[in-house]
Coordinates of C-alpha atoms in Angstrom, one line a residue:
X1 CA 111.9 24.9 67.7
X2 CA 109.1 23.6 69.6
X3 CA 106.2 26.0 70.7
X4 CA 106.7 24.4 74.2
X5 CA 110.1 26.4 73.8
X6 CA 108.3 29.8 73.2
X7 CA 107.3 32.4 76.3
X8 CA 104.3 34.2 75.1
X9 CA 104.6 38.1 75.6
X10 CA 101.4 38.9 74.1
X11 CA 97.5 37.8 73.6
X12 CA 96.9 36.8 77.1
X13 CA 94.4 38.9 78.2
X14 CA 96.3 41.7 79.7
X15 CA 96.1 44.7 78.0
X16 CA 95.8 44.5 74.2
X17 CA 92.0 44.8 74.4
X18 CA 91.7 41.8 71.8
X19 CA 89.6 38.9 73.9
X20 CA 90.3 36.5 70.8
X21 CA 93.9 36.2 71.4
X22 CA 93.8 33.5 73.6
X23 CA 92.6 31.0 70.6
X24 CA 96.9 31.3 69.1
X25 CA 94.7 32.7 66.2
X26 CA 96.0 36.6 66.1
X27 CA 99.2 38.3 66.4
X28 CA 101.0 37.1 69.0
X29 CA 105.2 37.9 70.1
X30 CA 107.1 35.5 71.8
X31 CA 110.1 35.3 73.6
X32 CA 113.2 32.1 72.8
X33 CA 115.0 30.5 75.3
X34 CA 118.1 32.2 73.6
X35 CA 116.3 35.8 74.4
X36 CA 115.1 36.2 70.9
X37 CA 112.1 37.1 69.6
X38 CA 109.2 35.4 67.1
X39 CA 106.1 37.5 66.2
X40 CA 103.4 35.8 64.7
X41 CA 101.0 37.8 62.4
X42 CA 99.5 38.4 59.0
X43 CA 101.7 37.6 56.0
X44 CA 102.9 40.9 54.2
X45 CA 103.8 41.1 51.1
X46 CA 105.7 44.7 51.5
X47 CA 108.4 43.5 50.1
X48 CA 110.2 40.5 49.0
X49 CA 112.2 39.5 51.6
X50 CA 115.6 37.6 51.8
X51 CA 115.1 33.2 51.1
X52 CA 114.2 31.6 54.1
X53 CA 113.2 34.7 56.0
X54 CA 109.2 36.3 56.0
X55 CA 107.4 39.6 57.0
X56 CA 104.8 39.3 59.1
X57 CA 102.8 42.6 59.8
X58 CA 101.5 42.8 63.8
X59 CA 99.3 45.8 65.2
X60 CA 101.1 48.3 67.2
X61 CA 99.5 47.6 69.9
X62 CA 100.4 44.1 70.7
X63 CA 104.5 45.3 69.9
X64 CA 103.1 47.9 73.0
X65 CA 102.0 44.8 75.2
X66 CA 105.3 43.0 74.3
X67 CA 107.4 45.5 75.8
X68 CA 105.0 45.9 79.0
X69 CA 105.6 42.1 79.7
X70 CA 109.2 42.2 79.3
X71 CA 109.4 45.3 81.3
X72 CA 111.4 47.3 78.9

């Protein structure tokens, strides 16, 4: 998938309080065409997750600004 494909919830400037976000270089959730979602963050190591699958750990306030933009 193409990152042209993505709708970016979060890191725009409205409301997480983090100015950086706009540089694609912090957590970040996105929406798919198909209505789900990608959330980019650090690499956890938590746990070892299923092959072809990855944990990615994301503050809670940028979950908070997801949900704001999708209205939920």
């Amino acid at each position: 998938m193409a990152r042209e494909e993505l709708t970016r919830l979060t890191g725009n400037g409205n409301g997480n309080g983090n100015g950086t976000c706009g540089e694609d270089d912090c957590p970040n959730v996105y929406r798919t065409a198909s209505g789900s979602i990608v959330v980019q963050g650090d690499v956890s190591d938590a746990l070892a997750p299923p092959q072809g699958e990855g944990l990615v750990e994301i503050p809670e306030s940028v979950l908070r600004e997801a949900v704001r933009a999708l209205g939920w």
